[in-house]
PDB file of C-alpha atoms in Angstrom:
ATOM      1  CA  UNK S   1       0.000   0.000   0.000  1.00 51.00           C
ATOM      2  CA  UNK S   2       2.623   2.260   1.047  1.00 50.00           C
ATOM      3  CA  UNK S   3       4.759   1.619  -2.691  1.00 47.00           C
ATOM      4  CA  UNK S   4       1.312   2.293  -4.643  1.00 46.00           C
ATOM      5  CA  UNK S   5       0.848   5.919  -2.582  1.00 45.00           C
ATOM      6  CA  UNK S   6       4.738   6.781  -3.579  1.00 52.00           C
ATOM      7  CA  UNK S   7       3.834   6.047  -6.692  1.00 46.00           C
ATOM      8  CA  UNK S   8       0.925   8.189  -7.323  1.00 45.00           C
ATOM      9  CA  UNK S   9       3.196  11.111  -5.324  1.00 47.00           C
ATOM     10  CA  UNK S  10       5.501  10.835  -8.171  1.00 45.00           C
ATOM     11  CA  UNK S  11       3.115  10.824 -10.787  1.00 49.00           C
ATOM     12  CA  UNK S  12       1.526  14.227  -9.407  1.00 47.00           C
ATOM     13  CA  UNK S  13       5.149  15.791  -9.099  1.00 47.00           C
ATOM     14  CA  UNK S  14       5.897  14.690 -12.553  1.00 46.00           C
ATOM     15  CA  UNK S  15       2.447  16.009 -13.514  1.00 43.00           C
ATOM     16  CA  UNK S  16       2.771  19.308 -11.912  1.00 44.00           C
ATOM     17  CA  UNK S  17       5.955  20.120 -13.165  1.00 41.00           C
ATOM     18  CA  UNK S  18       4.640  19.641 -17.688  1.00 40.00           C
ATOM     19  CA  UNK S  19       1.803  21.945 -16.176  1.00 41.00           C
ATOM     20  CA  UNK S  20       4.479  24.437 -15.042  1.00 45.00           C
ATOM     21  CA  UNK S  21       6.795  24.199 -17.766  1.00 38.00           C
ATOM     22  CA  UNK S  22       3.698  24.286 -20.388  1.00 43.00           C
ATOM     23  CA  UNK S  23       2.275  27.518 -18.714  1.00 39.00           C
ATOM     24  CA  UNK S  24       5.810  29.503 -18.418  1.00 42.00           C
ATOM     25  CA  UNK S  25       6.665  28.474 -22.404  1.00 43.00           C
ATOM     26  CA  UNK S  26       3.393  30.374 -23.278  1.00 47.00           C
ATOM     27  CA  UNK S  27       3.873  33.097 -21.034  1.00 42.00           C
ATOM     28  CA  UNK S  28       7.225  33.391 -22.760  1.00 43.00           C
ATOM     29  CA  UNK S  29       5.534  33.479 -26.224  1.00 48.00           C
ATOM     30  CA  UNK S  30       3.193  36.496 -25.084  1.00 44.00           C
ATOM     31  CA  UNK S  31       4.092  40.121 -25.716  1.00 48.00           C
ATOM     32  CA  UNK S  32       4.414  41.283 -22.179  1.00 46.00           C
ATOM     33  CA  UNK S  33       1.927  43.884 -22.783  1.00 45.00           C
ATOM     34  CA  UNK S  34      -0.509  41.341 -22.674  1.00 42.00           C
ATOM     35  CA  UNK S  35       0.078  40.446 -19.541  1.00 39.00           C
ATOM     36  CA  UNK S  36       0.681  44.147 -18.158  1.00 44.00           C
ATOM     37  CA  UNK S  37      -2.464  45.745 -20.007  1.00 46.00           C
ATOM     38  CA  UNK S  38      -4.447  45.180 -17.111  1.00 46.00           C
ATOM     39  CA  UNK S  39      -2.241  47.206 -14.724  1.00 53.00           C
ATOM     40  CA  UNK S  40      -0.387  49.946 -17.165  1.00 80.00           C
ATOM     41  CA  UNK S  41      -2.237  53.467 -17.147  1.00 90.00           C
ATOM     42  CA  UNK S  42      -2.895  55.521 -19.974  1.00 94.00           C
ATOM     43  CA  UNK S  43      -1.022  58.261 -20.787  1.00 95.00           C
ATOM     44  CA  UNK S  44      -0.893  60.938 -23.721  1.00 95.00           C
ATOM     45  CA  UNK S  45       1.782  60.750 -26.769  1.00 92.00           C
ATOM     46  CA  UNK S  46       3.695  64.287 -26.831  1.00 87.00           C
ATOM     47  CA  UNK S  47       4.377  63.636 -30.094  1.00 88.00           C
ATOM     48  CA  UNK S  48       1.240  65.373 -31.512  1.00 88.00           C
ATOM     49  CA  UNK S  49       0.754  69.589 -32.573  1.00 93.00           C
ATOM     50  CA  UNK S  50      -0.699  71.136 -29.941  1.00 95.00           C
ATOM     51  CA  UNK S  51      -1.130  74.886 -31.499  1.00 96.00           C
ATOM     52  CA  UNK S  52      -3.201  74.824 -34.637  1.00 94.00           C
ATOM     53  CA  UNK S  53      -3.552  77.772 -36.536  1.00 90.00           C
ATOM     54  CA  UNK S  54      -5.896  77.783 -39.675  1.00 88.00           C
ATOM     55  CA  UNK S  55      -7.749  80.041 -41.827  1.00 84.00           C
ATOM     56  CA  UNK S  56     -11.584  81.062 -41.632  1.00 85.00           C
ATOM     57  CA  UNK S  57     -13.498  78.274 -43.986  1.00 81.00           C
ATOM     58  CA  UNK S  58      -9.868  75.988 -43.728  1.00 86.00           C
ATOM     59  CA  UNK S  59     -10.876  72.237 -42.127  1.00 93.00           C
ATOM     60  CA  UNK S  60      -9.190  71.998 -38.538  1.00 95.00           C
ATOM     61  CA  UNK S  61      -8.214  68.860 -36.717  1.00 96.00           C
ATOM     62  CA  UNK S  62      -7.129  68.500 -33.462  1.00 97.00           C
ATOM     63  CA  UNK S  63      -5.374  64.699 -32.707  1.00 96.00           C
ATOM     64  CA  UNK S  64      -5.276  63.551 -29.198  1.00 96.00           C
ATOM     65  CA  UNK S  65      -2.885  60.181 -29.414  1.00 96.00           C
ATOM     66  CA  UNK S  66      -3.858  57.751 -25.940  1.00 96.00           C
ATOM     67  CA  UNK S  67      -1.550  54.855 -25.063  1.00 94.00           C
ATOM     68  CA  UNK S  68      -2.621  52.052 -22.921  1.00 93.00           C
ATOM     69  CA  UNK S  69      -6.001  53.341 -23.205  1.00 94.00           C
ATOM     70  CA  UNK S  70      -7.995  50.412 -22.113  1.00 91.00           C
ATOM     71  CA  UNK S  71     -11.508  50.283 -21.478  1.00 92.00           C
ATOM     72  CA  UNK S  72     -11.381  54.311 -20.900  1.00 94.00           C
ATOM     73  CA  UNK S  73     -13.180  56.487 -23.365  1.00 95.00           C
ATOM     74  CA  UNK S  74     -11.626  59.618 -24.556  1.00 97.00           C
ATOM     75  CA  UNK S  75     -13.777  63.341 -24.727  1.00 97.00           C
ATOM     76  CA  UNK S  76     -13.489  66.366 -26.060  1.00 97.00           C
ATOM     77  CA  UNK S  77     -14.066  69.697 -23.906  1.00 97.00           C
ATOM     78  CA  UNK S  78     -14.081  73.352 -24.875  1.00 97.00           C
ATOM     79  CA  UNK S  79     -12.137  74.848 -22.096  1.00 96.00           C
ATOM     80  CA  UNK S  80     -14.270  77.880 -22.499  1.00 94.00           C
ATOM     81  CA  UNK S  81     -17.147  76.770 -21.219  1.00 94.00           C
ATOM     82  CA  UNK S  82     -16.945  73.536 -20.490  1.00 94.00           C
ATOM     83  CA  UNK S  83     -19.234  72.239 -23.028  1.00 95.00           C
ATOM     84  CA  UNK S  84     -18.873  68.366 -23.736  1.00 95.00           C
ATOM     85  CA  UNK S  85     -17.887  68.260 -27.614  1.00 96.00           C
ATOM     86  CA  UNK S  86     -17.218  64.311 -27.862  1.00 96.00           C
ATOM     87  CA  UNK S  87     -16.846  61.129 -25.590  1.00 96.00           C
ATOM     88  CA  UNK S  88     -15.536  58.392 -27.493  1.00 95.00           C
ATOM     89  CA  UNK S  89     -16.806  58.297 -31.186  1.00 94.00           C
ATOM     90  CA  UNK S  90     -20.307  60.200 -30.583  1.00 94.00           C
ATOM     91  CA  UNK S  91     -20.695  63.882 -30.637  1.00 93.00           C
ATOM     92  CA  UNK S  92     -22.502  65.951 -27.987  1.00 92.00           C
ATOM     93  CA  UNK S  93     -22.960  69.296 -29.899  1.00 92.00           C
ATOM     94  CA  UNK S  94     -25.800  70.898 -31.784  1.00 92.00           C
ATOM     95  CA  UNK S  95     -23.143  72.385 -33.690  1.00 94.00           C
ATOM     96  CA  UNK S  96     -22.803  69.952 -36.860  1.00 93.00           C
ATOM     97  CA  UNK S  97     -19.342  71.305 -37.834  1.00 96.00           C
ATOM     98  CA  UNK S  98     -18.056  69.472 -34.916  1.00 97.00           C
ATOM     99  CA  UNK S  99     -16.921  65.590 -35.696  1.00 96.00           C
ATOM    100  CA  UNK S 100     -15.007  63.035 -33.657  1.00 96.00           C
ATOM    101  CA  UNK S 101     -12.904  61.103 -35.898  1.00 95.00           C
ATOM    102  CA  UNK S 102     -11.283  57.660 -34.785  1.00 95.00           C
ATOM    103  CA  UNK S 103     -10.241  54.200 -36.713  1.00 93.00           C
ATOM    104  CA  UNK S 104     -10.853  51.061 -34.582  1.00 91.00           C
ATOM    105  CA  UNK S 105      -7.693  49.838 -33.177  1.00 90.00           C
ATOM    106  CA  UNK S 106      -5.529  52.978 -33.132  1.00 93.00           C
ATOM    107  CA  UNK S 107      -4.530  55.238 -30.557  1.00 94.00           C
ATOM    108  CA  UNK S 108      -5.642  58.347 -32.632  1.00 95.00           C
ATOM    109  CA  UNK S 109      -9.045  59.825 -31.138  1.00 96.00           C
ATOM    110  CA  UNK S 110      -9.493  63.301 -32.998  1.00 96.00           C
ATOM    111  CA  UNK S 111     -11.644  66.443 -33.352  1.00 97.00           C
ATOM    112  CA  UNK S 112     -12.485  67.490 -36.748  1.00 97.00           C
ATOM    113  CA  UNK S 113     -13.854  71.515 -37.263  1.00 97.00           C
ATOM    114  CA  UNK S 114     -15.341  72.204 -40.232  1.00 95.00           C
ATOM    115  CA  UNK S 115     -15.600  75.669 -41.500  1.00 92.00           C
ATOM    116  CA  UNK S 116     -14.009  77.303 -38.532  1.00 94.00           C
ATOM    117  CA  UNK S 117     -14.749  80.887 -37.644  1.00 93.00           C
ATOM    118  CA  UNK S 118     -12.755  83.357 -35.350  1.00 93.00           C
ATOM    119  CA  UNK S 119     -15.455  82.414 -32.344  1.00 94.00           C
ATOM    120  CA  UNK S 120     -14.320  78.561 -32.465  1.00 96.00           C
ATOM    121  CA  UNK S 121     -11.051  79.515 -31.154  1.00 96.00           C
ATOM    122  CA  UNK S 122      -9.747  78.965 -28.235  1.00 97.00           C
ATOM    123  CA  UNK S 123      -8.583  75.778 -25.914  1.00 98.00           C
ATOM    124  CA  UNK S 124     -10.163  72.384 -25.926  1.00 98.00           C
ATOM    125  CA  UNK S 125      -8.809  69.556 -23.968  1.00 97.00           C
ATOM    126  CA  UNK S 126      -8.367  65.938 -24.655  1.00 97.00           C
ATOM    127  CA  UNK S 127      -9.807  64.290 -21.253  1.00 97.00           C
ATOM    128  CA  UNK S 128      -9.765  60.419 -20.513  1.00 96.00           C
ATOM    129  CA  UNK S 129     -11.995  58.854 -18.054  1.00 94.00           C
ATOM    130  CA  UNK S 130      -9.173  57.848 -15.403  1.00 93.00           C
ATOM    131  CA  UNK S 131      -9.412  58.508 -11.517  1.00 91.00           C
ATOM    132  CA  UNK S 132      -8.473  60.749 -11.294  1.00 92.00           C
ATOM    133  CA  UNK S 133      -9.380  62.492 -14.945  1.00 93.00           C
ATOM    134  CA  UNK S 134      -6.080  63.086 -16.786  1.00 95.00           C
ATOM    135  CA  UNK S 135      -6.315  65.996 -20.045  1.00 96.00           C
ATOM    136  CA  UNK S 136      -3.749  67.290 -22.351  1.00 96.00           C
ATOM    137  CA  UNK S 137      -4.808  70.984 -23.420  1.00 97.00           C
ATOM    138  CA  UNK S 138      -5.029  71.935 -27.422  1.00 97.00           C
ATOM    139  CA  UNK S 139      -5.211  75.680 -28.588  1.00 97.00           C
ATOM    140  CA  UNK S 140      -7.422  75.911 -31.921  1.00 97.00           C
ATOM    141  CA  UNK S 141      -6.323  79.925 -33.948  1.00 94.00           C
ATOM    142  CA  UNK S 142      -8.644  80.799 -36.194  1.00 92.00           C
ATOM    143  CA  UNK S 143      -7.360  83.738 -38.009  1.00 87.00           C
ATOM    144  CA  UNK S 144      -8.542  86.307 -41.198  1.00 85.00           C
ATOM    145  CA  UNK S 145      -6.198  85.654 -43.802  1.00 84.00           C
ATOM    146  CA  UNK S 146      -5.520  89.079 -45.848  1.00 86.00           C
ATOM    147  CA  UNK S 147      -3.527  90.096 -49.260  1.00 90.00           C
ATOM    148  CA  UNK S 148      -1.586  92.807 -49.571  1.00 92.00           C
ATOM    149  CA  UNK S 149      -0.716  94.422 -52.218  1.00 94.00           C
ATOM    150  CA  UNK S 150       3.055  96.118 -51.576  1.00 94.00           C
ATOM    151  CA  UNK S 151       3.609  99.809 -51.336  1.00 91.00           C
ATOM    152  CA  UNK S 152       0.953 102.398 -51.459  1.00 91.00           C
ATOM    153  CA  UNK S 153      -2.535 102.594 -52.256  1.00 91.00           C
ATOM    154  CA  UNK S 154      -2.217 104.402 -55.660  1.00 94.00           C
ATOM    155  CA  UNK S 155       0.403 104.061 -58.002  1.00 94.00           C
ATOM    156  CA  UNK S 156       1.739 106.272 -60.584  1.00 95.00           C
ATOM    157  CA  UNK S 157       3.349 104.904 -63.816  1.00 94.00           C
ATOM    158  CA  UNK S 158       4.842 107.053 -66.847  1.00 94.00           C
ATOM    159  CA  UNK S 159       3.098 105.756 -70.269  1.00 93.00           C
ATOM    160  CA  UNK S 160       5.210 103.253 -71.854  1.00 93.00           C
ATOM    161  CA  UNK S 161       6.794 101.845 -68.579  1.00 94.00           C
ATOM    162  CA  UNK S 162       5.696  98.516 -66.739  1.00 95.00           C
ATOM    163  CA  UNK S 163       3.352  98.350 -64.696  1.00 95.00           C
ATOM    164  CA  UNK S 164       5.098  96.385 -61.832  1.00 95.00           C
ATOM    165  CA  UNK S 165       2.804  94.733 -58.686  1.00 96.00           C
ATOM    166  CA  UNK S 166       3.402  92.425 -55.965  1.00 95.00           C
ATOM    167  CA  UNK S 167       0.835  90.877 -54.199  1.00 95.00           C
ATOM    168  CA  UNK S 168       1.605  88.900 -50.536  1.00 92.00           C
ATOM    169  CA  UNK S 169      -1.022  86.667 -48.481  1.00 86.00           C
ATOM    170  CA  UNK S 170      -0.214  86.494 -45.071  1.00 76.00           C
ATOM    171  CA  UNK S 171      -1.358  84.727 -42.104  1.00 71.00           C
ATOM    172  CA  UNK S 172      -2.266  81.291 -43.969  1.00 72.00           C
ATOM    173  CA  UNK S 173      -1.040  77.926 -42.986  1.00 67.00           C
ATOM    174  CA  UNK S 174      -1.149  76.358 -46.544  1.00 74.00           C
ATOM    175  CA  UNK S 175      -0.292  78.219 -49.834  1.00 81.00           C
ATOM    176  CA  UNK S 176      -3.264  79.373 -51.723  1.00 84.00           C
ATOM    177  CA  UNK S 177      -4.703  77.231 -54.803  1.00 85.00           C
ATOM    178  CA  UNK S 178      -4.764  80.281 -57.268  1.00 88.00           C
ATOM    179  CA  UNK S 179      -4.161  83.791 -56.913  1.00 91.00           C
ATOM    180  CA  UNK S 180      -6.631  85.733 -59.386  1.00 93.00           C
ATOM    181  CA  UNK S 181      -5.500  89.523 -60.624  1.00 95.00           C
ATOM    182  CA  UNK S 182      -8.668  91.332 -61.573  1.00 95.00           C
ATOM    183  CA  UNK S 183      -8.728  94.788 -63.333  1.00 94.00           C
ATOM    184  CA  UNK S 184     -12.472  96.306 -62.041  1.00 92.00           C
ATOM    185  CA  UNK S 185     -14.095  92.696 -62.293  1.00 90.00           C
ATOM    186  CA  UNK S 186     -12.358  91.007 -64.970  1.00 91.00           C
ATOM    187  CA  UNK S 187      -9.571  88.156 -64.333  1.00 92.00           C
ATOM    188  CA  UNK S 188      -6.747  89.105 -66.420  1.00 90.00           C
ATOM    189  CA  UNK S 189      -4.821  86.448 -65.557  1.00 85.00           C
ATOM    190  CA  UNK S 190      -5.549  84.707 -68.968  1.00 79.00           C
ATOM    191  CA  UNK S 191      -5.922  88.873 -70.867  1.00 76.00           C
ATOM    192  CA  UNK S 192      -6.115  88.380 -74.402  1.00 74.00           C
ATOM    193  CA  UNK S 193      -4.375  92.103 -74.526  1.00 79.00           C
ATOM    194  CA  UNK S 194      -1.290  90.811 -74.545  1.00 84.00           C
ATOM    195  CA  UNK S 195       2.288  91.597 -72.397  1.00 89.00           C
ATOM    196  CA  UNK S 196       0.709  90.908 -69.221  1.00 92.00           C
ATOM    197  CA  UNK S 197       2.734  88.423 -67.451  1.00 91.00           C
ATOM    198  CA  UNK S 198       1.530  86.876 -63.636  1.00 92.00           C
ATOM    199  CA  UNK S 199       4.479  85.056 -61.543  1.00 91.00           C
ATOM    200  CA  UNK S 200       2.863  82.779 -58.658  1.00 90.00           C
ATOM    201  CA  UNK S 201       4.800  81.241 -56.377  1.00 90.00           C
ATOM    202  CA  UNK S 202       2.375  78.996 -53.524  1.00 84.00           C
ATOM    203  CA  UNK S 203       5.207  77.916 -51.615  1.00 84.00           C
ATOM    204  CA  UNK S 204       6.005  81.835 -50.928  1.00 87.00           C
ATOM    205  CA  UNK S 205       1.956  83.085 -51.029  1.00 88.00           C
ATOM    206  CA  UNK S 206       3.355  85.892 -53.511  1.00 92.00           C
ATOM    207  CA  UNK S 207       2.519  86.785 -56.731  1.00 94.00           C
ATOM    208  CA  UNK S 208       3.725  89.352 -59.602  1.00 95.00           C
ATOM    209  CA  UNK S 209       1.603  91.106 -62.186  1.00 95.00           C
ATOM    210  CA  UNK S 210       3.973  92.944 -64.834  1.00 94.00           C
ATOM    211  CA  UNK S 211       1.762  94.875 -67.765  1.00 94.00           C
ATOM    212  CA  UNK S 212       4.302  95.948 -70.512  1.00 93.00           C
ATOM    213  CA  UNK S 213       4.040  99.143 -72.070  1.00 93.00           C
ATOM    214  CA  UNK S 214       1.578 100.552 -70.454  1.00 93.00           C
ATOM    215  CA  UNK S 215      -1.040 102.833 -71.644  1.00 92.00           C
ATOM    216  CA  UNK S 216      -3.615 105.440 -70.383  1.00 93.00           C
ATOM    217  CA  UNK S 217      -6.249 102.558 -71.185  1.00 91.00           C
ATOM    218  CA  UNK S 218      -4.273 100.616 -68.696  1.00 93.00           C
ATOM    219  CA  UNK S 219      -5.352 102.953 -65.912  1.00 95.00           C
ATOM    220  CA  UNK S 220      -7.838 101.239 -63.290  1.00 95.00           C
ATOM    221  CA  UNK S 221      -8.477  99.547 -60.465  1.00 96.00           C
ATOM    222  CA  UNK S 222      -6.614  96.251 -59.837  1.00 96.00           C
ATOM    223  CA  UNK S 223      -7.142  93.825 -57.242  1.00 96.00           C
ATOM    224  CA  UNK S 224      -5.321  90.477 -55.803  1.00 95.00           C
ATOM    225  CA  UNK S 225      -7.397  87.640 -55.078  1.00 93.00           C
ATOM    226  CA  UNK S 226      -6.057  84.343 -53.522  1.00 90.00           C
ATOM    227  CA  UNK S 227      -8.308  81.356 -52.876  1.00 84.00           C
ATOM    228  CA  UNK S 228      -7.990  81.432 -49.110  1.00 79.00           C
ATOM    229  CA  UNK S 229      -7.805  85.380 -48.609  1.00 84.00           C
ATOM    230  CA  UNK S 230      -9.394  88.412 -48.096  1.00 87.00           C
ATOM    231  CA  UNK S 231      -8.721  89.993 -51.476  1.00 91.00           C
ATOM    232  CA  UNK S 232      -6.316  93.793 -51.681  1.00 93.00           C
ATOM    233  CA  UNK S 233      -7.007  96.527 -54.036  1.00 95.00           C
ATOM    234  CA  UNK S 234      -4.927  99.225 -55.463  1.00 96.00           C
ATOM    235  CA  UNK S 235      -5.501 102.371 -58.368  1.00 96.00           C
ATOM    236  CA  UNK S 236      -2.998 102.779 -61.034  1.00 96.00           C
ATOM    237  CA  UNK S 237      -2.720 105.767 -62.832  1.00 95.00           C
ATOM    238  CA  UNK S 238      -1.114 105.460 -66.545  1.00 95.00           C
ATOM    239  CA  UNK S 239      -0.043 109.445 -66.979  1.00 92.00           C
ATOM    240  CA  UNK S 240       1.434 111.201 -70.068  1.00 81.00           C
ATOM    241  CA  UNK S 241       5.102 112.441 -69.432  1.00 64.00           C
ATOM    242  CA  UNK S 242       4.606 115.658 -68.903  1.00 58.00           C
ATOM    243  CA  UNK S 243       1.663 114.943 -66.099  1.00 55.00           C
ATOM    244  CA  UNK S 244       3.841 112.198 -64.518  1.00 50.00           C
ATOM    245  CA  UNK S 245       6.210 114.922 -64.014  1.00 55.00           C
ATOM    246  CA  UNK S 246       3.246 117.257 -62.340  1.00 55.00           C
ATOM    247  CA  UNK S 247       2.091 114.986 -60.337  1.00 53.00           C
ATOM    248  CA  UNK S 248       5.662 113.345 -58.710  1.00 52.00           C
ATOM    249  CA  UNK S 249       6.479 117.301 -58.324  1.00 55.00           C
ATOM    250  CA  UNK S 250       3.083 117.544 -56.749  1.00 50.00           C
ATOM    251  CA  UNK S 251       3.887 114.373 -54.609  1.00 49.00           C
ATOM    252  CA  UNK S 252       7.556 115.713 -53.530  1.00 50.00           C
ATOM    253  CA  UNK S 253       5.937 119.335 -52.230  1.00 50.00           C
ATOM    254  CA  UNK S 254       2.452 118.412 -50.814  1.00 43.00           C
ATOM    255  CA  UNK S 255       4.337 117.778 -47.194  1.00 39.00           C
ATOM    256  CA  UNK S 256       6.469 120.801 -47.227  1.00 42.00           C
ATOM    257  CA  UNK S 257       3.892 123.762 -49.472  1.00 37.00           C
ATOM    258  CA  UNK S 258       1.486 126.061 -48.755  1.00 32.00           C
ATOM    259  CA  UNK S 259      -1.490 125.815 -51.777  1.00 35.00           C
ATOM    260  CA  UNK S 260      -2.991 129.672 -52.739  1.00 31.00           C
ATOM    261  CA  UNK S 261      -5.951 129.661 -54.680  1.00 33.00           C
ATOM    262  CA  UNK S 262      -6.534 132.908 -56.211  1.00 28.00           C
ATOM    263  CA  UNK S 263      -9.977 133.145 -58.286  1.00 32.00           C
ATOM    264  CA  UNK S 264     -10.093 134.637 -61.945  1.00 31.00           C
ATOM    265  CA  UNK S 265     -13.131 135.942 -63.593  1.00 31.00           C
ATOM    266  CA  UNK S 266     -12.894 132.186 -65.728  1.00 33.00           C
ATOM    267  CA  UNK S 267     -11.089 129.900 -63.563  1.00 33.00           C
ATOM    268  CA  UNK S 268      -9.200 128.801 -60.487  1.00 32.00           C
ATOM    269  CA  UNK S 269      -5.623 128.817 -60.422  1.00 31.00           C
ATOM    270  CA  UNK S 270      -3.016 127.214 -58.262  1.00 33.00           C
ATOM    271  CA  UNK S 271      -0.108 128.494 -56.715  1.00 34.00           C
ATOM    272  CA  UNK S 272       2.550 126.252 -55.155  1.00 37.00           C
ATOM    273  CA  UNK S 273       5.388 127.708 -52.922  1.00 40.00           C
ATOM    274  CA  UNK S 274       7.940 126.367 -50.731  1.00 46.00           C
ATOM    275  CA  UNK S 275       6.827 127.395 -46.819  1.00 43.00           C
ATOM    276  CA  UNK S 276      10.780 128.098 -46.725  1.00 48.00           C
ATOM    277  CA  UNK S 277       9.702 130.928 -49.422  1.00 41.00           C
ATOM    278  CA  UNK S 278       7.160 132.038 -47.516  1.00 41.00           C
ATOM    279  CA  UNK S 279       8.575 132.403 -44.107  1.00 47.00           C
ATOM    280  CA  UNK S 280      11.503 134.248 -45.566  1.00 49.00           C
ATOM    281  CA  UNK S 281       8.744 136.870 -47.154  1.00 47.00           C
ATOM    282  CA  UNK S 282       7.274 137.098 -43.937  1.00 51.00           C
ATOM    283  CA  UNK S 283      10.179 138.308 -42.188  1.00 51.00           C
ATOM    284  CA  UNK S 284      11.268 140.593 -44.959  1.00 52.00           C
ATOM    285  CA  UNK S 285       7.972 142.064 -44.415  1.00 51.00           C
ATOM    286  CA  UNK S 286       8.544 142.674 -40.488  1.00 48.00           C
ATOM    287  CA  UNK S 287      11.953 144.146 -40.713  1.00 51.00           C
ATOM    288  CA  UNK S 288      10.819 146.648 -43.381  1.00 51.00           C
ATOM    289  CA  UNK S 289       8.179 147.468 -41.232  1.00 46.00           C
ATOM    290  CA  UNK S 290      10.518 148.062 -38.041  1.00 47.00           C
ATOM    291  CA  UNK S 291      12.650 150.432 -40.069  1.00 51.00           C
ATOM    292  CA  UNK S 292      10.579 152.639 -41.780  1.00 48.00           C
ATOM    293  CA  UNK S 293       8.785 152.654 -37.977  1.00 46.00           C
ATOM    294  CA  UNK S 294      12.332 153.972 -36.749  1.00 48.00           C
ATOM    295  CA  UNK S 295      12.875 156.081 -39.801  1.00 43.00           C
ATOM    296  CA  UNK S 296       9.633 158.100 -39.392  1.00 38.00           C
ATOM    297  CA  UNK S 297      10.530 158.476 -35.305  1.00 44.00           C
ATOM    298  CA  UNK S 298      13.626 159.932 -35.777  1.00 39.00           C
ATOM    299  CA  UNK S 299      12.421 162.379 -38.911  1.00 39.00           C
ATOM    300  CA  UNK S 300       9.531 163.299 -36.225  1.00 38.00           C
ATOM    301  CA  UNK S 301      11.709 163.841 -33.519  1.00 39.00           C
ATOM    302  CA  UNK S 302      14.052 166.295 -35.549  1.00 41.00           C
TER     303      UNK S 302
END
């Protein structure tokens, strides 16, 4: 009886140790994060942008990356005013332009804008449902993109000469699709007049509109136009050469002359002098006064 118990001792020993040496080979085989998912927390990849700056009408998407995430859900709040935007993959907004965007099985859980306008900015926060609540804080710039055309807002040019403008959008994330010149309301990007030349460059935002040999019939209002900007306006004037002279002269005086208009019986005519001119007339005038005031004591004293 005694060699029949030893016996089944040994079998269980012999038993127990297949079970233990089966149980640790599989163990082995497992990625240890499937044996640590239970117990690891979530936490937040840094690798994301944080600071998103788009243009009015320009789709905006904010990505929140969660490792380890679990059975937690992920939301979206506007800081503001603490209005729910998300939890998981539903959306708790009247506001349709607001989307949560996430592909089953990644770590991605994102909010899409549509159609942003200067009020949706602000900062929104990536929350997950831990205790406590951990968040990761996203700021969402919504700006008004504008052109500019460079120097002022009239310009000048001597018939026969180029006309020579460059337009600049600023304040835009991407380049623009096309940048349209206009002339009143007509595109004359594609001008049928011939020796007009336009130079875009998207990665830049500029672009160049040269007009060759320009005539009076070139005079107008032109305008730059990009696809994702506020549009910028400036009036040429295409002057004869003796008016282009006029009007530079004009140009160089207007800070430093006094204007006298002196009627005719038939018209109006202008008088331009230098205010050093003036001044010096002006104290001619005084110290002729003084001495015939001393010239007529002195006789009167006598």
């Amino acid at each position: 009886m005694n060699f029949l118990l030893e016996y089944l001792k040994l079998d269980f020993c012999i038993l127990f140790l297949l079970l233990s040496v089966t149980i640790t080979s599989n163990r082995a085989d497992a990625p240890s994060s499937y044996w640590d998912d239970n117990y690891a927390q979530p936490y937040f990849d840094n690798t994301t942008k944080r600071d998103i700056t788009v243009t009015i009408g320009q789709t905006a998407i904010l990505h929140c990356r969660v490792r380890n995430l679990g059975d937690r859900a992920v939301s979206w709040i506007r800081k503001r005013d603490l209005h729910i935007m998300t939890i998981g993959i539903l959306t708790y907004t009247n506001d349709q332009r607001y989307q949560a965007i996430h592909t089953e099985g990644s770590d991605e859980w994102s909010l899409r804008v549509t159609s942003p306008q200067p009020r949706d900015s602000g900062v929104y926060e990536c929350q997950v449902s831990t205790e406590p609540k951990i968040s990761q804080a996203y700021r969402l710039n919504v700006v008004v993109s504008k052109a500019k055309i460079l120097g002022n807002q009239e310009l000048f040019v001597k018939s026969g000469s180029d006309i020579n403008l460059t337009c600049v959008a600023s304040q835009i994330s991407n380049p623009p699709s096309f940048i349209y010149w206009y002339k009143g309301e007509r595109v004359i990007n594609y001008s049928q007049r011939g020796g007009i030349n336009v130079q875009t460059d998207r990665n830049t935002k500029t672009s160049k509109l040269i007009i060759s040999r320009a005539t009076v019939g070139d005079s107008g209002n032109y305008t730059c136009a990009p696809s994702n900007s506020d549009a910028s306006s400036i009036l040429v004037h295409v002057i004869s050469g003796g008016e282009h002279q006029a009007a530079m002269k004009h140009g160089n005086n207007s800070a430093n002359s006094l204007n006298w208009h002196i009627k005719s019986s038939d018209n109006l005519i202008l008088y331009s002098y230098p205010i050093q001119v003036l001044l010096a007339l002006r104290t001619s005038t005084i110290l002729l006064c003084l001495l015939a005031t001393s010239t007529f004591n002195i006789f009167y004293i006598r």
